[in-house]
Coordinates of N, CA and C in Angstrom, one line a residue:
M23 N 23.7 -6.2 10.5 CA 24.1 -4.9 10.2 C 23.8 -4.7 8.7
D24 N 23.2 -3.6 8.3 CA 23.0 -3.3 6.9 C 24.0 -2.3 6.4
A25 N 24.0 -2.0 5.1 CA 24.9 -1.1 4.5 C 24.9 0.3 5.2
S26 N 23.8 0.7 5.6 CA 23.7 2.1 6.2 C 24.3 2.1 7.6
D27 N 24.5 1.0 8.2 CA 25.2 1.0 9.5 C 26.6 0.7 9.5
S28 N 27.2 0.3 8.3 CA 28.6 -0.1 8.2 C 29.5 1.1 8.0
P29 N 30.7 1.0 8.5 CA 31.7 2.0 8.2 C 31.9 2.2 6.7
A30 N 31.7 1.2 5.9 CA 31.9 1.3 4.4 C 30.8 2.2 3.8
A31 N 29.7 2.4 4.5 CA 28.7 3.3 4.0 C 29.1 4.7 3.9
D32 N 30.2 5.1 4.7 CA 30.7 6.4 4.7 C 31.8 6.6 3.6
A33 N 32.3 5.5 3.1 CA 33.4 5.5 2.2 C 32.9 5.9 0.8
P34 N 33.7 6.5 0.0 CA 33.3 6.8 -1.4 C 33.2 5.5 -2.2
D35 N 32.2 5.5 -3.1 CA 32.0 4.3 -3.9 C 33.1 4.2 -5.0
A36 N 33.3 3.0 -5.5 CA 34.4 2.8 -6.5 C 33.9 3.3 -7.9
A37 N 32.7 3.5 -8.1 CA 32.2 3.8 -9.4 C 32.4 5.2 -9.8
G38 N 32.7 6.1 -8.9 CA 32.8 7.5 -9.3 C 33.4 8.4 -8.2
P39 N 33.5 9.7 -8.3 CA 34.1 10.5 -7.4 C 33.4 10.5 -6.0
A40 N 34.1 10.8 -5.0 CA 33.5 10.7 -3.6 C 32.6 11.9 -3.4
D41 N 32.8 13.0 -4.1 CA 32.1 14.2 -3.8 C 31.1 14.5 -5.0
R42 N 30.0 13.9 -5.0 CA 29.0 14.1 -6.1 C 27.7 14.4 -5.5
S43 N 26.9 15.1 -6.2 CA 25.5 15.5 -5.8 C 24.6 14.4 -6.3
P44 N 23.4 14.3 -5.7 CA 22.4 13.3 -6.2 C 21.9 13.7 -7.5
S45 N 21.7 12.7 -8.3 CA 21.0 12.9 -9.6 C 20.3 11.7 -10.0
P46 N 19.3 11.8 -10.9 CA 18.6 10.6 -11.3 C 19.5 9.5 -11.8
E47 N 20.6 9.9 -12.4 CA 21.5 8.9 -13.0 C 22.4 8.2 -12.0
T48 N 22.9 9.0 -11.0 CA 23.9 8.5 -10.1 C 23.4 8.1 -8.8
G49 N 22.2 8.5 -8.4 CA 21.6 8.1 -7.1 C 22.0 9.1 -6.0
P50 N 21.9 8.7 -4.8 CA 22.1 9.6 -3.7 C 23.6 10.0 -3.5
A51 N 23.9 11.1 -2.9 CA 25.2 11.6 -2.7 C 25.9 10.6 -1.8
T52 N 27.3 10.5 -2.0 CA 28.1 9.7 -1.1 C 29.2 10.5 -0.5
G53 N 29.9 10.0 0.5 CA 31.1 10.6 1.0 C 30.9 12.0 1.5
P54 N 31.8 12.9 1.2 CA 31.7 14.3 1.8 C 30.4 15.0 1.4
A55 N 29.9 14.7 0.2 CA 28.7 15.4 -0.2 C 27.5 14.9 0.7
R56 N 27.5 13.6 1.0 CA 26.4 13.1 1.9 C 26.6 13.7 3.3
D57 N 27.8 13.9 3.7 CA 28.0 14.4 5.0 C 27.6 15.9 5.1
R58 N 27.8 16.7 4.0 CA 27.4 18.1 4.0 C 25.8 18.1 4.0
E59 N 25.2 17.2 3.2 CA 23.8 17.1 3.1 C 23.2 16.8 4.5
R60 N 23.8 15.8 5.2 CA 23.3 15.4 6.5 C 23.4 16.6 7.5
D61 N 24.6 17.4 7.4 CA 24.7 18.5 8.3 C 23.7 19.6 8.0
R62 N 23.4 19.8 6.7 CA 22.3 20.8 6.4 C 21.0 20.4 6.9
D63 N 20.7 19.1 6.8 CA 19.4 18.6 7.3 C 19.3 18.7 8.8
R64 N 20.4 18.4 9.5 CA 20.5 18.5 10.9 C 20.3 20.0 11.4
D65 N 20.9 20.9 10.7 CA 20.7 22.3 11.0 C 19.2 22.8 10.8
R66 N 18.6 22.3 9.7 CA 17.2 22.7 9.4 C 16.2 22.0 10.3
D67 N 16.4 20.7 10.7 CA 15.4 19.9 11.4 C 16.1 19.0 12.4
P68 N 16.7 19.5 13.5 CA 17.4 18.7 14.4 C 16.5 17.6 15.1
D69 N 15.3 17.9 15.4 CA 14.4 16.9 16.0 C 14.1 15.8 15.0
G70 N 13.9 16.2 13.7 CA 13.7 15.1 12.7 C 14.9 14.2 12.5
M71 N 16.1 14.8 12.5 CA 17.3 14.0 12.4 C 17.4 13.1 13.6
L72 N 17.1 13.6 14.8 CA 17.2 12.7 16.0 C 16.2 11.6 15.9
A73 N 15.0 11.9 15.4 CA 14.0 10.8 15.2 C 14.5 9.8 14.3
E74 N 15.1 10.2 13.2 CA 15.7 9.3 12.2 C 16.8 8.4 12.8
Q75 N 17.6 9.0 13.6 CA 18.7 8.3 14.3 C 18.1 7.2 15.2
L76 N 17.0 7.6 16.0 CA 16.4 6.6 16.8 C 15.7 5.5 16.0
L77 N 15.1 5.8 14.9 CA 14.5 4.8 14.0 C 15.6 3.8 13.5
R78 N 16.7 4.4 13.1 CA 17.8 3.5 12.6 C 18.4 2.6 13.7
L79 N 18.5 3.2 14.9 CA 19.0 2.4 16.0 C 18.0 1.3 16.4
T80 N 16.7 1.6 16.3 CA 15.7 0.6 16.6 C 15.7 -0.5 15.6
R81 N 15.8 -0.2 14.3 CA 15.9 -1.2 13.3 C 17.2 -2.1 13.5
R82 N 18.3 -1.4 13.8 CA 19.5 -2.2 14.0 C 19.4 -3.1 15.2
L83 N 18.8 -2.6 16.3 CA 18.6 -3.4 17.5 C 17.7 -4.6 17.2
H84 N 16.7 -4.4 16.4 CA 15.7 -5.4 16.0 C 16.5 -6.5 15.2
R85 N 17.3 -6.1 14.3 CA 18.1 -7.1 13.5 C 19.0 -7.9 14.3
I86 N 19.7 -7.2 15.2 CA 20.6 -7.9 16.1 C 19.9 -8.9 17.0
Q87 N 18.8 -8.4 17.6 CA 18.0 -9.3 18.5 C 17.4 -10.5 17.7
S88 N 16.9 -10.2 16.5 CA 16.4 -11.3 15.7 C 17.4 -12.4 15.4
R89 N 18.6 -11.9 15.1 CA 19.8 -12.9 14.9 C 20.1 -13.7 16.1
Q90 N 20.0 -13.0 17.3 CA 20.3 -13.7 18.6 C 19.2 -14.7 18.9
L91 N 18.0 -14.4 18.6 CA 16.8 -15.2 19.0 C 16.6 -16.4 18.0
E92 N 17.1 -16.2 16.8 CA 16.8 -17.3 15.7 C 17.2 -18.7 16.2
P93 N 18.4 -18.9 16.8 CA 18.7 -20.3 17.2 C 17.8 -20.8 18.2
I94 N 17.1 -20.0 19.0 CA 16.2 -20.4 20.0 C 14.8 -20.7 19.4
G95 N 14.6 -20.2 18.1 CA 13.3 -20.5 17.4 C 12.2 -19.7 17.9
I96 N 12.5 -18.4 18.1 CA 11.4 -17.5 18.6 C 11.6 -16.1 18.0
T97 N 10.6 -15.4 17.7 CA 10.7 -14.1 17.2 C 10.7 -13.0 18.3
P98 N 11.2 -11.8 18.0 CA 11.1 -10.8 19.0 C 9.7 -10.5 19.6
A99 N 8.7 -10.6 18.8 CA 7.3 -10.3 19.2 C 6.9 -11.5 20.1
Q100 N 7.2 -12.7 19.8 CA 6.9 -13.8 20.7 C 7.6 -13.7 22.0
F101 N 8.9 -13.3 22.0 CA 9.7 -13.1 23.2 C 9.0 -12.0 24.1
R102 N 8.6 -10.9 23.5 CA 7.9 -9.9 24.2 C 6.6 -10.4 24.9
L103 N 5.8 -11.2 24.2 CA 4.6 -11.8 24.7 C 4.9 -12.7 25.8
L104 N 5.9 -13.6 25.6 CA 6.3 -14.6 26.7 C 6.7 -13.9 27.9
R105 N 7.6 -12.8 27.8 CA 8.0 -12.1 28.9 C 6.9 -11.4 29.6
T106 N 5.9 -10.9 28.9 CA 4.7 -10.3 29.5 C 3.9 -11.3 30.2
V107 N 3.6 -12.4 29.7 CA 2.8 -13.5 30.4 C 3.5 -13.8 31.7
A108 N 4.8 -13.9 31.7 CA 5.6 -14.3 32.9 C 5.6 -13.2 33.9
S109 N 5.3 -12.0 33.5 CA 5.3 -10.9 34.5 C 4.1 -10.8 35.4
Y110 N 3.0 -11.5 35.0 CA 1.8 -11.5 35.8 C 1.9 -12.4 36.9
D111 N 1.2 -12.1 38.1 CA 1.2 -13.0 39.2 C 0.2 -14.1 38.9
A112 N -0.9 -13.8 38.3 CA -1.9 -14.8 37.9 C -2.0 -14.8 36.4
A113 N -2.4 -15.9 35.8 CA -2.4 -16.1 34.4 C -3.3 -15.0 33.8
P114 N -2.8 -14.2 32.8 CA -3.6 -13.1 32.2 C -4.6 -13.6 31.2
R115 N -5.6 -12.8 30.9 CA -6.5 -13.0 29.8 C -5.8 -12.5 28.5
M116 N -6.3 -12.9 27.4 CA -5.8 -12.4 26.1 C -6.0 -10.9 26.0
A117 N -7.1 -10.4 26.5 CA -7.4 -8.9 26.5 C -6.4 -8.2 27.4
D118 N -6.0 -8.8 28.5 CA -5.0 -8.2 29.4 C -3.7 -8.0 28.6
L119 N -3.3 -9.1 27.9 CA -2.0 -9.1 27.1 C -2.1 -8.0 26.0
A120 N -3.2 -8.0 25.3 CA -3.3 -7.0 24.2 C -3.2 -5.6 24.8
Q121 N -3.8 -5.3 25.9 CA -3.7 -4.0 26.5 C -2.3 -3.7 26.9
R122 N -1.7 -4.6 27.6 CA -0.3 -4.4 28.1 C 0.7 -4.2 27.0
L123 N 0.5 -4.9 25.9 CA 1.4 -4.9 24.8 C 1.0 -3.7 23.8
D124 N -0.1 -3.1 24.0 CA -0.6 -2.0 23.2 C -0.8 -2.5 21.7
V125 N -1.4 -3.7 21.6 CA -1.7 -4.2 20.2 C -3.1 -4.6 20.2
V126 N -3.6 -4.9 19.0 CA -5.0 -5.4 18.8 C -5.0 -6.9 19.3
P127 N -6.2 -7.3 19.8 CA -6.3 -8.7 20.3 C -5.9 -9.8 19.3
R128 N -6.2 -9.5 18.0 CA -5.9 -10.5 17.0 C -4.4 -10.8 17.0
A129 N -3.6 -9.8 17.2 CA -2.1 -10.0 17.2 C -1.7 -10.9 18.3
V130 N -2.4 -10.7 19.5 CA -2.0 -11.6 20.6 C -2.4 -13.0 20.3
T131 N -3.6 -13.2 19.7 CA -4.0 -14.6 19.3 C -3.0 -15.3 18.5
T132 N -2.5 -14.6 17.5 CA -1.5 -15.2 16.6 C -0.2 -15.5 17.3
L133 N 0.2 -14.7 18.2 CA 1.4 -14.9 19.0 C 1.2 -16.1 20.0
V134 N 0.1 -16.1 20.6 CA -0.2 -17.2 21.5 C -0.3 -18.5 20.8
D135 N -0.9 -18.5 19.6 CA -1.0 -19.8 18.8 C 0.4 -20.3 18.6
A136 N 1.3 -19.5 18.2 CA 2.7 -19.9 17.9 C 3.4 -20.4 19.1
L137 N 3.3 -19.7 20.2 CA 3.9 -20.1 21.5 C 3.3 -21.4 22.0
E138 N 2.0 -21.5 21.8 CA 1.3 -22.7 22.3 C 1.8 -23.9 21.5
A139 N 1.9 -23.7 20.2 CA 2.4 -24.8 19.3 C 3.8 -25.3 19.7
S140 N 4.6 -24.4 20.2 CA 6.0 -24.8 20.6 C 6.0 -25.2 22.0
G141 N 4.9 -25.2 22.7 CA 4.9 -25.7 24.1 C 5.3 -24.7 25.1
R142 N 5.4 -23.5 24.8 CA 5.9 -22.5 25.7 C 4.8 -21.8 26.6
V143 N 3.6 -21.8 26.1 CA 2.4 -21.4 26.8 C 1.3 -22.4 26.6
R144 N 0.3 -22.3 27.4 CA -1.0 -23.0 27.2 C -2.2 -22.2 27.6
R145 N -3.2 -22.5 26.8 CA -4.5 -21.8 27.2 C -5.1 -22.7 28.3
A146 N -5.8 -21.9 29.2 CA -6.4 -22.6 30.3 C -7.8 -21.9 30.6
P147 N -8.8 -22.7 30.9 CA -10.1 -22.0 31.2 C -10.0 -21.3 32.5
D148 N -10.8 -20.2 32.5 CA -10.9 -19.4 33.8 C -11.8 -20.1 34.7
P149 N -11.4 -20.3 36.0 CA -12.3 -21.0 36.9 C -13.6 -20.3 37.2
D150 N -13.7 -19.0 37.0 CA -14.9 -18.2 37.3 C -15.8 -17.9 36.1
S151 N -15.3 -18.1 34.9 CA -16.1 -17.8 33.7 C -15.7 -18.7 32.6
R152 N -16.6 -19.5 32.1 CA -16.3 -20.4 31.0 C -16.0 -19.7 29.7
R153 N -16.3 -18.4 29.6 CA -16.0 -17.7 28.3 C -14.6 -17.1 28.3
V154 N -14.0 -17.1 29.4 CA -12.6 -16.4 29.5 C -11.6 -17.5 29.4
V155 N -10.5 -17.2 28.6 CA -9.4 -18.1 28.5 C -8.2 -17.4 29.1
R156 N -7.4 -18.1 29.9 CA -6.2 -17.5 30.5 C -5.0 -18.1 29.8
I157 N -3.9 -17.4 29.8 CA -2.7 -17.9 29.2 C -1.6 -18.1 30.3
R158 N -1.2 -19.4 30.3 CA -0.2 -19.8 31.4 C 1.1 -20.1 30.7
I159 N 2.2 -19.7 31.3 CA 3.5 -20.1 30.8 C 3.8 -21.5 31.3
T160 N 4.5 -22.3 30.5 CA 4.8 -23.6 30.8 C 6.3 -23.7 31.3
D161 N 6.7 -24.9 31.8 CA 8.1 -25.0 32.2 C 9.0 -24.8 31.0
E162 N 8.6 -25.2 29.8 CA 9.4 -25.0 28.6 C 9.4 -23.5 28.3
G163 N 8.4 -22.8 28.6 CA 8.4 -21.3 28.4 C 9.3 -20.6 29.3
R164 N 9.4 -21.1 30.6 CA 10.3 -20.5 31.6 C 11.8 -20.8 31.2
A165 N 12.0 -22.0 30.7 CA 13.4 -22.3 30.2 C 13.8 -21.5 29.0
T166 N 12.8 -21.3 28.1 CA 13.0 -20.4 27.0 C 13.4 -19.0 27.4
L167 N 12.6 -18.5 28.4 CA 12.9 -17.1 28.9 C 14.3 -17.0 29.4
R168 N 14.8 -18.0 30.1 CA 16.1 -17.9 30.6 C 17.1 -17.8 29.4
S169 N 16.9 -18.6 28.4 CA 17.8 -18.5 27.2 C 17.6 -17.1 26.5
L170 N 16.4 -16.7 26.5 CA 16.1 -15.4 25.8 C 16.8 -14.2 26.5
R171 N 16.8 -14.3 27.8 CA 17.4 -13.2 28.6 C 18.9 -13.1 28.2
N172 N 19.5 -14.2 28.1 CA 20.9 -14.2 27.7 C 21.1 -13.7 26.3
A173 N 20.2 -14.0 25.4 CA 20.3 -13.5 24.0 C 20.1 -12.0 24.0
R174 N 19.1 -11.6 24.8 CA 18.8 -10.1 24.9 C 20.0 -9.3 25.4
R175 N 20.7 -9.9 26.5 CA 21.9 -9.2 27.0 C 23.0 -9.1 26.0
A176 N 23.1 -10.2 25.2 CA 24.2 -10.2 24.2 C 23.9 -9.2 23.1
A177 N 22.6 -9.1 22.7 CA 22.2 -8.1 21.7 C 22.4 -6.7 22.2
A178 N 22.1 -6.4 23.5 CA 22.3 -5.1 24.1 C 23.8 -4.8 24.1
E179 N 24.6 -5.8 24.5 CA 26.0 -5.5 24.6 C 26.6 -5.2 23.3
E180 N 26.1 -5.9 22.2 CA 26.6 -5.6 20.9 C 26.3 -4.2 20.4
I181 N 25.1 -3.7 20.7 CA 24.7 -2.4 20.2 C 25.3 -1.3 21.1
L182 N 25.5 -1.6 22.4 CA 26.0 -0.6 23.3 C 27.5 -0.6 23.4
A183 N 28.2 -1.5 22.7 CA 29.6 -1.7 22.8 C 30.4 -0.3 22.7
P184 N 30.0 0.6 21.8 CA 30.8 1.8 21.6 C 30.7 2.8 22.8
L185 N 29.8 2.5 23.7 CA 29.6 3.5 24.8 C 30.3 3.1 26.1
T186 N 30.8 4.1 26.8 CA 31.3 3.8 28.1 C 30.2 3.6 29.1
A187 N 30.6 3.1 30.3 CA 29.6 2.9 31.3 C 28.8 4.2 31.7
E188 N 29.5 5.3 31.7 CA 28.9 6.6 32.0 C 27.9 7.0 30.9
Q189 N 28.3 6.8 29.7 CA 27.5 7.1 28.6 C 26.2 6.2 28.6
R190 N 26.4 5.0 28.9 CA 25.2 4.0 29.0 C 24.2 4.5 30.1
E191 N 24.8 5.0 31.2 CA 23.9 5.5 32.3 C 23.1 6.7 31.8
V192 N 23.8 7.6 31.1 CA 23.2 8.8 30.6 C 22.1 8.5 29.6
L193 N 22.4 7.6 28.7 CA 21.5 7.1 27.7 C 20.3 6.5 28.4
G194 N 20.5 5.6 29.4 CA 19.4 5.0 30.1 C 18.4 6.0 30.7
G195 N 19.0 7.1 31.3 CA 18.2 8.2 31.9 C 17.4 8.9 30.8
L196 N 18.0 9.2 29.7 CA 17.3 9.9 28.6 C 16.2 9.1 28.1
L197 N 16.5 7.8 27.8 CA 15.4 6.9 27.3 C 14.3 6.8 28.3
S198 N 14.6 6.7 29.6 CA 13.5 6.6 30.6 C 12.7 7.8 30.6
A199 N 13.3 9.0 30.4 CA 12.6 10.2 30.4 C 11.6 10.3 29.2
L200 N 12.1 9.7 28.1 CA 11.2 9.7 26.9 C 10.1 8.7 27.0
V201 N 10.4 7.5 27.5 CA 9.4 6.5 27.7 C 8.4 6.9 28.8
D202 N 8.8 7.4 29.9 CA 7.9 7.8 31.0 C 7.1 9.0 30.6
G203 N 7.6 9.8 29.7 CA 6.8 11.0 29.3 C 5.9 10.8 28.2
M204 N 5.8 9.6 27.7 CA 4.9 9.3 26.5 C 3.5 9.2 27.1
P205 N 2.5 9.8 26.4 CA 1.1 9.7 26.8 C 0.6 8.2 26.5
E206 N -0.3 7.8 27.3 CA -0.9 6.4 27.1 C -1.7 6.4 25.8
R207 N -1.5 5.3 25.1 CA -2.3 5.1 23.9 C -3.3 4.0 24.2
H208 N -4.4 4.1 23.5 CA -5.4 3.0 23.7 C -5.8 2.5 22.3
C209 N -5.8 1.2 22.2 CA -6.2 0.5 20.9 C -7.7 0.6 20.7

């Protein structure tokens, strides 16, 4: 959690009055002045404010997930790649992974290198083409995925704790509508 996510971020600072306007000498407004500023911004650009809230939530989720994954010795990007490799019926090619993850192939190579060094995946030749390399998840990778799923659930529970079950269901529906409505991107 960073300062912008903490309840203390809404409290007035000890250095001066709670209701002050931004200035080069004092920095951004705090307390009630910041709240009024935020309300004015919301009135002028509600979609921009919503986008900012989504970005803040994404950063917070990433920090929480990173903290949960650290003891396992894996990054969120490596977790995503490992989960993606495991989702295929047959071992995917690097190009398949890049396309599914919507990243450039070089990014997949770097992630596979790290996961291979830790014994979680291995490169295997394609039986039909000597030029193609397939990525296979190992037993160690499967065990890691089980641990990672628990860490992911803990991260989700931490971030969703303020919501009721009904609110979580509504949020899930809204997020699905946003994700499903996104146009396909091609690298």
